[in-house]
Short mmCIF file of C-alpha atoms in Angstrom, two decimals:
data_model
loop_
_atom_site.label_atom_id
_atom_site.label_comp_id
_atom_site.label_asym_id
_atom_site.label_seq_id
_atom_site.Cartn_x
_atom_site.Cartn_y
_atom_site.Cartn_z
CA MET A 1 7.98 -45.15 -15.43
CA SER A 2 8.96 -44.95 -12.14
CA ASP A 3 9.83 -40.93 -12.68
CA LEU A 4 6.59 -40.01 -13.82
CA ILE A 5 5.71 -40.17 -10.19
CA TYR A 6 7.63 -36.93 -9.77
CA LYS A 7 6.65 -34.70 -12.46
CA SER A 8 3.98 -31.99 -10.97
CA ALA A 9 0.15 -32.13 -11.79
CA LEU A 10 0.48 -30.33 -14.99
CA GLU A 11 3.45 -32.00 -15.95
CA MET A 12 1.51 -34.98 -15.72
CA ALA A 13 -1.79 -33.54 -17.41
CA GLU A 14 0.70 -32.34 -20.37
CA ALA A 15 2.14 -35.87 -20.80
CA LEU A 16 -1.04 -37.39 -21.13
CA GLN A 17 -2.44 -34.89 -23.34
CA ARG A 18 0.39 -35.47 -25.81
CA GLY A 19 -0.07 -39.66 -25.76
CA GLU A 20 2.82 -40.15 -24.20
CA VAL A 21 1.32 -41.99 -21.03
CA THR A 22 -2.09 -43.54 -20.04
CA SER A 23 -3.82 -42.27 -16.83
CA ALA A 24 -3.93 -45.92 -16.54
CA GLU A 25 0.16 -45.70 -15.88
CA LEU A 26 -0.04 -43.18 -13.64
CA VAL A 27 -2.60 -44.52 -11.43
CA ASN A 28 -0.55 -47.92 -11.61
CA ALA A 29 2.80 -45.60 -10.93
CA SER A 30 0.88 -43.72 -7.66
CA LEU A 31 -0.28 -47.14 -6.01
CA ALA A 32 2.72 -49.07 -6.89
CA ARG A 33 4.89 -45.85 -4.71
CA ILE A 34 1.93 -46.23 -2.13
CA ALA A 35 2.26 -50.29 -1.66
CA GLU A 36 6.08 -49.58 -1.20
CA TYR A 37 5.95 -47.14 1.45
CA ASN A 38 2.37 -47.14 2.96
CA ASP A 39 3.29 -48.80 5.74
CA VAL A 40 6.18 -46.89 6.89
CA VAL A 41 4.42 -43.43 6.35
CA ASN A 42 0.50 -44.05 6.92
CA ALA A 43 -0.55 -41.37 4.55
CA PHE A 44 -3.25 -43.74 3.82
CA LEU A 45 -6.11 -45.18 5.45
CA THR A 46 -8.24 -46.16 2.66
CA VAL A 47 -6.51 -46.93 -0.56
CA ASP A 48 -9.46 -47.54 -3.41
CA GLU A 49 -7.44 -49.76 -5.81
CA GLU A 50 -10.45 -50.79 -8.16
CA GLY A 51 -12.17 -47.29 -8.56
CA ALA A 52 -8.94 -45.30 -9.72
CA ARG A 53 -8.31 -48.32 -12.47
CA LYS A 54 -11.82 -47.85 -13.20
CA THR A 55 -11.40 -44.22 -13.92
CA ALA A 56 -7.86 -44.35 -15.08
CA GLU A 57 -9.20 -46.99 -17.70
CA GLU A 58 -12.65 -44.80 -18.58
CA VAL A 59 -10.33 -41.28 -18.87
CA ASP A 60 -7.99 -43.60 -21.54
CA ALA A 61 -10.80 -44.55 -23.51
CA LEU A 62 -12.66 -41.23 -23.55
CA ARG A 63 -9.12 -39.71 -24.10
CA ALA A 64 -8.47 -42.43 -27.40
CA ALA A 65 -12.43 -41.55 -28.96
CA GLY A 66 -11.14 -37.56 -29.25
CA GLU A 67 -13.38 -36.15 -26.10
CA GLU A 68 -12.50 -33.03 -24.55
CA LEU A 69 -11.71 -33.58 -20.86
CA HIS A 70 -11.38 -31.29 -18.27
CA PRO A 71 -6.84 -30.30 -18.04
CA LEU A 72 -6.47 -32.86 -15.25
CA ALA A 73 -8.52 -35.56 -16.41
CA GLY A 74 -6.54 -38.72 -15.72
CA VAL A 75 -4.01 -37.31 -13.11
CA PRO A 76 -4.13 -39.17 -9.34
CA ILE A 77 -6.00 -37.74 -6.41
CA ALA A 78 -6.09 -38.32 -3.09
CA ILE A 79 -8.39 -37.36 -0.22
CA LYS A 80 -8.32 -36.09 2.99
CA ASP A 81 -10.60 -38.41 5.35
CA ASN A 82 -13.23 -36.37 6.76
CA ILE A 83 -13.94 -35.24 3.01
CA VAL A 84 -17.57 -38.03 2.22
CA THR A 85 -16.88 -40.37 -0.28
CA GLU A 86 -20.13 -42.43 -1.73
CA GLY A 87 -19.73 -46.27 -1.15
CA LEU A 88 -16.20 -45.39 -0.34
CA ASP A 89 -14.58 -44.97 3.53
CA THR A 90 -15.09 -41.65 5.51
CA THR A 91 -14.02 -42.88 8.66
CA CYS A 92 -12.55 -38.90 10.14
CA ALA A 93 -9.81 -41.63 11.82
CA SER A 94 -12.10 -42.17 15.08
CA LYS A 95 -13.70 -45.13 16.07
CA ILE A 96 -16.70 -44.47 16.14
CA LEU A 97 -17.29 -43.93 11.95
CA ALA A 98 -15.29 -47.09 11.06
CA GLY A 99 -15.79 -48.77 8.28
CA TRP A 100 -19.03 -46.05 7.56
CA LYS A 101 -18.86 -45.50 4.01
CA PRO A 102 -21.41 -42.40 2.86
CA PRO A 103 -24.30 -42.54 0.45
CA TYR A 104 -23.52 -39.46 -1.15
CA ASP A 105 -20.61 -37.52 -2.55
CA ALA A 106 -19.42 -33.91 -1.45
CA THR A 107 -19.81 -31.02 -3.58
CA VAL A 108 -15.70 -31.04 -4.44
CA ILE A 109 -15.92 -35.02 -4.22
CA ALA A 110 -19.01 -34.78 -7.45
CA LYS A 111 -16.49 -32.15 -9.46
CA ILE A 112 -13.19 -34.26 -9.19
CA LYS A 113 -15.37 -36.76 -10.67
CA GLU A 114 -16.99 -34.81 -13.37
CA ALA A 115 -13.92 -34.14 -14.62
CA LYS A 116 -12.35 -38.06 -14.12
CA LEU A 117 -9.54 -37.45 -11.55
CA PRO A 118 -8.94 -41.04 -10.29
CA ILE A 119 -9.06 -41.31 -6.62
CA VAL A 120 -6.38 -43.50 -4.96
CA GLY A 121 -7.70 -43.22 -1.69
CA LYS A 122 -8.02 -41.54 1.55
CA THR A 123 -5.78 -39.91 3.83
CA ASN A 124 -4.63 -40.24 7.16
CA LEU A 125 -5.31 -36.90 9.83
CA ASP A 126 -6.37 -36.13 13.46
CA GLU A 127 -9.27 -37.32 14.60
CA PHE A 128 -12.08 -35.61 13.56
CA ALA A 129 -9.29 -33.07 12.36
CA MET A 130 -8.32 -32.00 15.97
CA GLY A 131 -4.59 -31.93 16.43
CA SER A 132 -1.55 -30.09 14.98
CA SER A 133 0.84 -33.22 14.24
CA THR A 134 -1.71 -36.32 12.59
CA GLU A 135 -0.86 -38.58 15.84
CA HIS A 136 -4.46 -38.32 17.01
CA SER A 137 -5.45 -40.86 14.77
CA ALA A 138 -7.33 -43.68 16.09
CA PHE A 139 -5.31 -45.61 12.90
CA GLY A 140 -2.24 -44.86 14.20
CA PRO A 141 0.33 -41.70 13.28
CA THR A 142 1.58 -40.25 9.97
CA ARG A 143 5.42 -39.93 9.80
CA ASN A 144 7.17 -36.88 7.74
CA PRO A 145 8.58 -38.48 4.65
CA TRP A 146 11.61 -35.86 5.32
CA ASN A 147 12.29 -37.94 8.32
CA THR A 148 9.70 -40.53 9.62
CA GLY A 149 10.95 -39.79 12.98
CA LEU A 150 8.72 -35.93 12.63
CA ILE A 151 5.48 -35.53 12.60
CA PRO A 152 3.43 -34.16 9.32
CA GLY A 153 1.59 -31.91 11.06
CA GLY A 154 -1.71 -31.64 11.06
CA SER A 155 -4.63 -32.29 11.28
CA GLY A 156 -4.26 -33.37 7.03
CA GLY A 157 -0.79 -34.84 7.48
CA GLY A 158 -2.20 -37.75 6.00
CA SER A 159 -2.90 -35.26 2.43
CA ALA A 160 0.42 -33.03 3.21
CA ALA A 161 2.35 -36.36 3.64
CA ALA A 162 1.02 -38.45 0.50
CA VAL A 163 1.26 -35.60 -1.67
CA ALA A 164 5.19 -35.01 -0.49
CA SER A 165 6.36 -38.89 -0.83
CA TYR A 166 5.38 -38.58 -4.25
CA MET A 167 2.31 -41.25 -3.73
CA VAL A 168 0.31 -38.50 -5.31
CA PRO A 169 0.90 -35.08 -7.13
CA LEU A 170 -2.25 -33.75 -5.80
CA ALA A 171 -4.56 -33.91 -2.73
CA LEU A 172 -7.53 -32.53 -0.55
CA GLY A 173 -7.50 -31.16 2.99
CA SER A 174 -9.52 -29.33 5.23
CA ASP A 175 -8.09 -26.17 6.94
CA THR A 176 -10.13 -25.41 10.45
CA GLY A 177 -7.11 -23.66 11.97
CA GLY A 178 -4.08 -24.54 9.83
CA SER A 179 -4.90 -27.99 8.63
CA ILE A 180 -3.89 -27.51 4.99
CA ARG A 181 -0.64 -24.58 5.88
CA GLN A 182 0.73 -26.22 9.20
CA PRO A 183 1.49 -29.68 7.62
CA GLY A 184 2.67 -27.97 4.18
CA ALA A 185 4.83 -26.11 6.19
CA PHE A 186 6.11 -29.48 7.94
CA THR A 187 5.85 -31.09 4.41
CA GLY A 188 7.62 -28.53 2.06
CA THR A 189 4.36 -28.76 0.65
CA ILE A 190 2.02 -25.91 -0.84
CA GLY A 191 -1.15 -25.54 1.35
CA VAL A 192 -4.23 -23.64 0.30
CA LYS A 193 -7.08 -22.29 2.86
CA PRO A 194 -9.55 -20.30 0.31
CA THR A 195 -11.67 -17.45 1.19
CA TYR A 196 -14.26 -18.96 3.35
CA GLY A 197 -17.12 -20.00 1.19
CA ALA A 198 -15.35 -20.20 -2.05
CA VAL A 199 -15.67 -23.71 -2.17
CA SER A 200 -18.43 -25.60 -1.03
CA ARG A 201 -18.10 -27.46 2.59
CA TYR A 202 -21.19 -29.35 1.63
CA GLY A 203 -20.01 -33.24 2.48
CA LEU A 204 -17.28 -32.12 5.54
CA VAL A 205 -17.80 -33.27 8.31
CA ALA A 206 -18.05 -30.71 10.25
CA LEU A 207 -15.16 -30.23 13.02
CA ALA A 208 -16.03 -26.15 13.43
CA SER A 209 -18.42 -24.57 10.94
CA SER A 210 -17.34 -21.27 10.59
CA LEU A 211 -13.94 -21.44 10.60
CA ASP A 212 -13.87 -24.92 8.01
CA GLN A 213 -12.48 -24.26 4.80
CA ILE A 214 -11.48 -26.98 2.45
CA GLY A 215 -8.56 -26.42 -0.18
CA PRO A 216 -5.67 -27.77 -2.00
CA VAL A 217 -2.40 -29.74 -1.13
CA ALA A 218 0.09 -29.76 -3.76
CA ARG A 219 3.70 -29.58 -4.38
CA ASP A 220 3.76 -25.87 -6.49
CA ILE A 221 1.57 -22.96 -6.96
CA SER A 222 0.44 -23.84 -10.66
CA ASP A 223 -0.77 -27.38 -9.21
CA ALA A 224 -2.86 -26.07 -6.75
CA ALA A 225 -3.97 -22.90 -8.75
CA ALA A 226 -5.47 -25.22 -11.32
CA LEU A 227 -6.96 -27.86 -8.40
CA GLN A 228 -8.89 -24.80 -6.50
CA GLU A 229 -10.53 -23.45 -10.19
CA LEU A 230 -11.72 -27.18 -10.12
CA ILE A 231 -12.91 -27.06 -6.75
CA ALA A 232 -14.47 -23.67 -6.32
CA GLY A 233 -17.75 -22.09 -6.82
CA HIS A 234 -21.30 -21.83 -5.92
CA ASP A 235 -23.10 -24.33 -3.98
CA GLU A 236 -26.48 -24.32 -3.01
CA LEU A 237 -26.35 -27.24 -0.88
CA ASP A 238 -23.80 -24.81 1.46
CA SER A 239 -25.68 -21.53 2.38
CA THR A 240 -22.02 -20.63 3.41
CA SER A 241 -21.12 -20.70 -0.30
CA LEU A 242 -20.20 -17.40 -1.89
CA PRO A 243 -22.20 -16.58 -5.10
CA ALA A 244 -19.50 -16.00 -7.57
CA ASP A 245 -17.89 -17.69 -10.17
CA PRO A 246 -14.02 -19.36 -9.78
CA ALA A 247 -11.19 -16.70 -9.69
CA ASP A 248 -8.82 -16.95 -12.89
CA LEU A 249 -6.24 -18.45 -10.75
CA GLN A 250 -3.77 -19.64 -13.40
CA GLY A 251 -4.42 -16.08 -15.38
CA ALA A 252 -3.49 -14.46 -12.27
CA ILE A 253 0.22 -16.09 -11.87
CA GLU A 254 1.07 -15.79 -15.39
CA ASP A 255 0.05 -11.75 -14.91
CA ARG A 256 2.28 -10.93 -11.56
CA LEU A 257 5.11 -13.39 -13.00
CA ALA A 258 5.01 -11.07 -15.89
CA GLN A 259 5.01 -7.99 -14.22
CA GLY A 260 7.27 -9.03 -11.27
CA GLY A 261 7.22 -6.67 -8.39
CA ARG A 262 6.08 -3.64 -10.17
CA GLY A 263 3.05 -1.95 -8.72
CA LEU A 264 2.88 -4.76 -5.56
CA ARG A 265 2.61 -3.37 -1.60
CA VAL A 266 2.72 -6.32 0.98
CA GLY A 267 2.38 -5.87 4.46
CA ILE A 268 4.58 -7.88 7.48
CA VAL A 269 2.75 -8.86 10.33
CA ASP A 270 5.02 -7.24 13.20
CA GLN A 271 3.34 -9.57 15.83
CA PHE A 272 4.67 -12.10 13.66
CA LEU A 273 8.46 -11.03 14.12
CA GLY A 274 10.98 -12.59 16.51
CA GLU A 275 9.73 -14.01 20.01
CA GLY A 276 8.85 -17.53 19.78
CA PHE A 277 10.01 -18.66 16.70
CA GLN A 278 12.65 -20.91 15.27
CA ARG A 279 16.33 -18.84 14.11
CA GLU A 280 16.23 -20.42 10.82
CA VAL A 281 12.51 -20.17 10.37
CA GLN A 282 12.85 -15.93 11.02
CA GLU A 283 15.59 -16.01 8.59
CA ASN A 284 14.79 -17.88 5.61
CA PHE A 285 11.31 -15.18 6.17
CA ASN A 286 13.53 -12.00 6.48
CA ARG A 287 15.41 -13.25 3.07
CA ALA A 288 12.28 -13.86 1.32
CA VAL A 289 11.19 -10.36 2.36
CA GLU A 290 14.68 -9.17 1.03
CA ASP A 291 13.95 -10.77 -2.29
CA LEU A 292 10.66 -9.15 -2.89
CA ARG A 293 12.10 -5.77 -1.84
CA GLU A 294 15.19 -6.36 -4.87
CA ALA A 295 12.86 -7.23 -7.21
CA GLY A 296 10.31 -3.70 -6.54
CA VAL A 297 7.90 -4.96 -4.46
CA GLU A 298 7.21 -2.74 -1.29
CA VAL A 299 7.32 -3.36 1.58
CA VAL A 300 5.56 -1.96 4.66
CA HIS A 301 4.84 -2.86 8.40
CA VAL A 302 1.83 -3.44 9.98
CA SER A 303 0.60 -3.71 13.07
CA CYS A 304 -2.67 -6.30 14.14
CA PRO A 305 -2.24 -6.28 18.19
CA SER A 306 -5.34 -8.51 17.82
CA PHE A 307 -3.96 -11.46 17.15
CA ASP A 308 -2.20 -11.65 20.28
CA TYR A 309 -5.50 -12.92 21.44
CA ALA A 310 -5.99 -15.29 18.35
CA LEU A 311 -5.19 -18.70 19.68
CA PRO A 312 -7.22 -18.16 22.92
CA ALA A 313 -10.36 -17.23 21.04
CA TYR A 314 -9.67 -19.97 18.42
CA TYR A 315 -9.62 -22.54 21.20
CA LEU A 316 -13.32 -20.47 22.56
CA ILE A 317 -14.69 -20.87 19.51
CA MET A 318 -13.69 -24.00 18.07
CA PRO A 319 -14.51 -26.47 20.60
CA ALA A 320 -18.28 -25.00 21.28
CA GLU A 321 -18.54 -25.07 17.29
CA ALA A 322 -17.17 -28.72 17.78
CA SER A 323 -19.50 -29.74 20.72
CA SER A 324 -22.54 -29.05 19.10
CA ASN A 325 -21.52 -30.69 15.66
CA LEU A 326 -20.39 -34.17 17.16
CA ALA A 327 -23.22 -34.65 19.15
CA ARG A 328 -24.41 -36.26 16.15
CA PHE A 329 -22.11 -39.38 16.68
CA ASP A 330 -24.07 -40.69 19.24
CA GLY A 331 -24.27 -44.88 18.38
CA MET A 332 -27.90 -44.15 16.80
CA ARG A 333 -27.54 -43.06 13.51
CA PHE A 334 -23.88 -43.21 12.31
CA GLY A 335 -20.92 -45.60 12.45
CA LEU A 336 -20.14 -47.56 15.88
CA ARG A 337 -22.89 -48.45 18.70
CA VAL A 338 -21.94 -49.94 22.14
CA VAL A 339 -24.85 -51.45 24.35
CA PRO A 340 -23.14 -51.51 27.62
CA ASP A 341 -23.96 -54.56 29.57
CA VAL A 342 -26.36 -53.35 31.69
CA PRO A 343 -30.32 -54.49 32.44
CA ASN A 344 -32.60 -53.20 30.37
CA PRO A 345 -29.98 -50.61 28.97
CA THR A 346 -31.67 -47.12 27.99
CA ALA A 347 -30.51 -45.22 24.96
CA SER A 348 -28.91 -42.80 27.05
CA ASP A 349 -26.75 -45.65 27.79
CA VAL A 350 -26.04 -46.60 24.22
CA MET A 351 -24.75 -42.94 23.70
CA LYS A 352 -23.15 -42.79 26.69
CA ALA A 353 -20.79 -46.32 26.18
CA THR A 354 -20.69 -45.64 21.58
CA ARG A 355 -18.79 -42.08 22.69
CA GLU A 356 -16.60 -43.64 25.36
CA ALA A 357 -15.25 -46.38 23.60
CA GLY A 358 -15.33 -44.30 20.34
CA PHE A 359 -13.68 -40.85 20.79
CA GLY A 360 -10.18 -40.41 21.83
CA ASP A 361 -8.85 -38.17 24.18
CA GLU A 362 -8.15 -35.18 21.94
CA VAL A 363 -11.80 -35.13 20.47
CA LYS A 364 -13.27 -35.71 24.57
CA ARG A 365 -11.48 -33.13 25.46
CA ARG A 366 -12.55 -30.49 23.27
CA ILE A 367 -16.45 -31.46 23.48
CA ILE A 368 -15.44 -31.11 27.29
CA LEU A 369 -14.53 -27.84 26.89
CA GLY A 370 -16.89 -27.08 24.15
CA THR A 371 -19.79 -27.90 26.27
CA HIS A 372 -18.31 -25.93 29.30
CA VAL A 373 -17.95 -22.68 27.15
CA LEU A 374 -21.44 -22.69 25.71
CA SER A 375 -22.73 -24.12 29.26
CA ALA A 376 -25.33 -21.61 31.04
CA GLY A 377 -23.60 -18.71 33.13
CA TYR A 378 -20.90 -18.88 31.06
CA GLN A 379 -22.01 -18.18 27.32
CA ASP A 380 -21.07 -14.76 27.29
CA GLN A 381 -18.17 -14.92 29.47
CA TYR A 382 -16.43 -17.11 27.45
CA TYR A 383 -17.51 -17.52 23.70
CA GLY A 384 -18.97 -14.31 23.51
CA SER A 385 -15.92 -12.68 24.34
CA ALA A 386 -13.90 -14.70 21.89
CA GLN A 387 -16.27 -13.63 19.16
CA ARG A 388 -15.73 -10.09 20.01
CA VAL A 389 -12.35 -10.65 19.97
CA ARG A 390 -13.15 -12.09 16.17
CA THR A 391 -14.08 -8.74 15.44
CA LEU A 392 -11.21 -7.27 16.49
CA ILE A 393 -8.93 -8.98 14.20
CA ARG A 394 -11.06 -8.76 11.56
CA GLN A 395 -11.04 -4.80 11.66
CA ASP A 396 -7.23 -5.24 12.10
CA LEU A 397 -6.94 -7.37 9.41
CA ASP A 398 -9.40 -5.10 7.21
CA LYS A 399 -6.84 -1.76 8.62
CA ALA A 400 -3.81 -3.76 7.42
CA PHE A 401 -5.17 -4.01 3.77
CA GLU A 402 -5.45 -0.37 3.00
CA LEU A 403 -2.08 -0.44 4.04
CA ALA A 404 -0.89 -3.29 1.48
CA ASP A 405 -2.08 -5.23 -0.81
CA VAL A 406 -1.33 -8.84 0.69
CA LEU A 407 0.74 -9.66 4.03
CA LEU A 408 3.48 -12.20 4.95
CA ALA A 409 4.43 -14.60 7.81
CA PRO A 410 6.37 -17.41 9.04
CA SER A 411 3.71 -20.40 8.41
CA THR A 412 4.86 -21.86 11.81
CA PRO A 413 7.14 -21.41 14.55
CA THR A 414 9.14 -24.06 14.40
CA THR A 415 10.04 -26.77 11.92
CA ALA A 416 8.94 -30.43 12.28
CA PHE A 417 9.42 -32.50 15.57
CA PRO A 418 9.60 -35.44 16.98
CA ILE A 419 6.80 -37.78 17.16
CA GLY A 420 5.47 -38.23 20.72
CA ALA A 421 7.49 -34.73 21.82
CA ARG A 422 4.47 -32.40 22.45
CA ILE A 423 1.61 -35.52 22.04
CA ASP A 424 1.22 -35.00 26.72
CA ASP A 425 1.04 -31.20 26.15
CA PRO A 426 -2.02 -29.50 24.28
CA ILE A 427 -0.72 -26.46 25.09
CA ALA A 428 2.53 -26.47 23.11
CA MET A 429 0.71 -28.51 20.92
CA TYR A 430 -1.91 -25.82 19.83
CA LEU A 431 0.62 -23.13 20.14
CA ASN A 432 1.61 -24.38 16.90
CA ASP A 433 -1.28 -22.94 15.00
CA VAL A 434 -0.26 -19.51 16.09
CA ALA A 435 0.32 -18.09 12.85
CA THR A 436 -2.25 -19.93 10.96
CA ILE A 437 -5.74 -19.70 12.98
CA PRO A 438 -6.09 -15.41 12.07
CA ALA A 439 -6.85 -16.14 8.56
CA ASN A 440 -9.95 -18.54 9.50
CA LEU A 441 -11.15 -16.24 12.28
CA THR A 442 -12.01 -14.28 9.68
CA GLY A 443 -12.69 -16.32 6.50
CA VAL A 444 -9.47 -14.64 4.29
CA PRO A 445 -7.77 -16.39 2.49
CA ALA A 446 -4.36 -17.90 2.72
CA MET A 447 -1.76 -20.34 1.66
CA SER A 448 1.69 -21.50 2.68
CA ILE A 449 4.73 -21.85 0.99
CA PRO A 450 8.32 -23.29 1.06
CA ASN A 451 11.05 -20.56 1.29
CA GLY A 452 14.11 -22.38 2.72
CA VAL A 453 15.41 -25.06 4.90
CA ASP A 454 16.51 -25.12 8.65
CA ASP A 455 20.09 -26.24 9.88
CA SER A 456 18.61 -29.68 9.60
CA GLY A 457 17.71 -29.80 6.07
CA LEU A 458 13.91 -29.52 6.81
CA PRO A 459 11.11 -26.76 5.25
CA THR A 460 10.75 -23.52 6.42
CA ALA A 461 7.52 -21.89 5.06
CA MET A 462 5.62 -18.93 4.81
CA GLN A 463 2.10 -17.37 4.62
CA VAL A 464 0.30 -15.02 2.60
CA ILE A 465 -2.87 -13.84 3.77
CA ALA A 466 -4.86 -11.79 1.21
CA PRO A 467 -8.08 -9.88 1.96
CA VAL A 468 -11.66 -11.60 1.21
CA GLY A 469 -12.13 -12.59 -2.05
CA ALA A 470 -8.49 -11.78 -3.67
CA ASP A 471 -7.29 -15.84 -4.16
CA ASP A 472 -6.36 -14.62 -7.01
CA GLN A 473 -3.80 -11.69 -6.17
CA MET A 474 -2.92 -14.37 -3.71
CA TYR A 475 -1.99 -16.85 -5.86
CA GLY A 476 0.11 -14.18 -8.29
CA VAL A 477 2.15 -12.60 -4.82
CA GLY A 478 2.84 -16.50 -4.21
CA ALA A 479 3.97 -17.82 -7.42
CA LEU A 480 6.28 -14.35 -7.19
CA ILE A 481 7.89 -15.82 -4.14
CA GLU A 482 8.29 -19.28 -5.01
CA SER A 483 10.10 -17.89 -8.55
CA LEU A 484 12.26 -15.90 -6.17
CA VAL A 485 12.87 -18.50 -3.13
CA SER A 486 13.59 -21.68 -6.04
CA LYS A 487 17.04 -21.13 -5.06
CA ARG A 488 16.82 -21.75 -1.57
CA VAL A 489 14.08 -24.36 -1.41
CA VAL A 490 14.72 -27.88 -1.48
CA ALA A 491 12.49 -31.07 -3.17
CA PRO A 492 11.15 -33.68 -0.63
CA PRO A 493 13.48 -36.19 -1.07
CA HIS A 494 12.71 -38.95 -3.73
CA ALA A 495 13.56 -41.61 -1.37
CA ILE A 496 11.53 -41.85 1.54
CA VAL A 497 13.74 -40.49 4.86
CA ILE A 498 13.07 -43.76 7.36
CA SER A 499 13.99 -43.11 11.03
CA GLU A 500 16.06 -45.74 12.91
CA GLY A 501 13.23 -46.75 15.04
CA ASP A 502 10.99 -47.31 11.80
CA ALA A 503 13.12 -49.36 9.91
CA LYS A 504 11.73 -52.17 8.82
#
């Protein structure tokens, strides 16, 4: 039974369809793994044993009755805790929402429930998805299963760690500046940011509305494709939802693997080469590019000079939108309410006391920054300039995609670093996302794929970036890379590596 948890989601699904295992057995195995390791890894903030078992029993009964089910029905899944789930805590890893149970489901959750995937729980994150290490959670940091003395990346460190530690085969995350792909790179998992609008954001607690995107976390690209096919599609409840049907991603993978590298042209982004990138990260990226070249892929170099300004532009646009979105958490409508011990407290007094007690330091830092850049006299100087940079980045990408079908770059400058190493240096922390941010500013799809290990045995990763709406092409190229680099990629360790300081 224990070996079941090491299978991919699609392998679990096939075993279910063949009657070799029941969904109840899969859920029990997942819950047992969580019970064994979550105290150390802290991937889950909430575990819904009753709800997961109820769904599993329903799936098993329907399958036994011969009902036609979704291919992934019965496969356990975890949800990042900033996606609302009816009747199940949604905290955004913040004290201000502790214990809040939403009265409705996000659209992606409604689709998962309709397909009958048991939701085993909600995963940890940096508070309101603000961070690059999952250390900024009000409920303690998540630890990397490869070495629990290291961060798992952020803000979706909980979802990535849950998948990498074999607690679940699938998870959902949200990606505002790399929050699915960067944790994917640090944990040796697949992290995907779909085209902006391809997956509904209805029910995602907004950080920065023009940047946020829900996407899949998995251990291989076929699993990620199957999950994105399930959650994608137009949603009238989301005004930014694209009016398009979900693409055939699994078909695109089969087509590209059958063709190999024939007829494919990839672009190497010059701005993401050399200085600032760890030696092994760069070497493994270069080896993967050489593998593609030997497979018949045409490799060209492209220059996107505006990428040098993407990070500062992002850290003006994101806090500006965040300061507006988080204004709703004021002690009046959701979660925590703190009434100060003053005579005749006003609503303003309650709001001030609630936000002071409920928000962590990183959230306060970004709200202050965002409020400042939107203030009278500064809006055009800061926010307006950042939006003009955003346009330049989009123009650079358009030119690059005239030369190449997809672009390639390392996912992160380094491999995972020790917990606490950068917590007091926000700028160093923000630099983790330097390679992932351009995709969010322009809405294009991008995925992170493991491509080897560093000298310490930790995973490195590379990105595939595709034009808007070309998610199928991205998955096809990603699968080709996955097949070519598999000999150098090490699967996440079956036994979680507990550092000396974390030993029980």
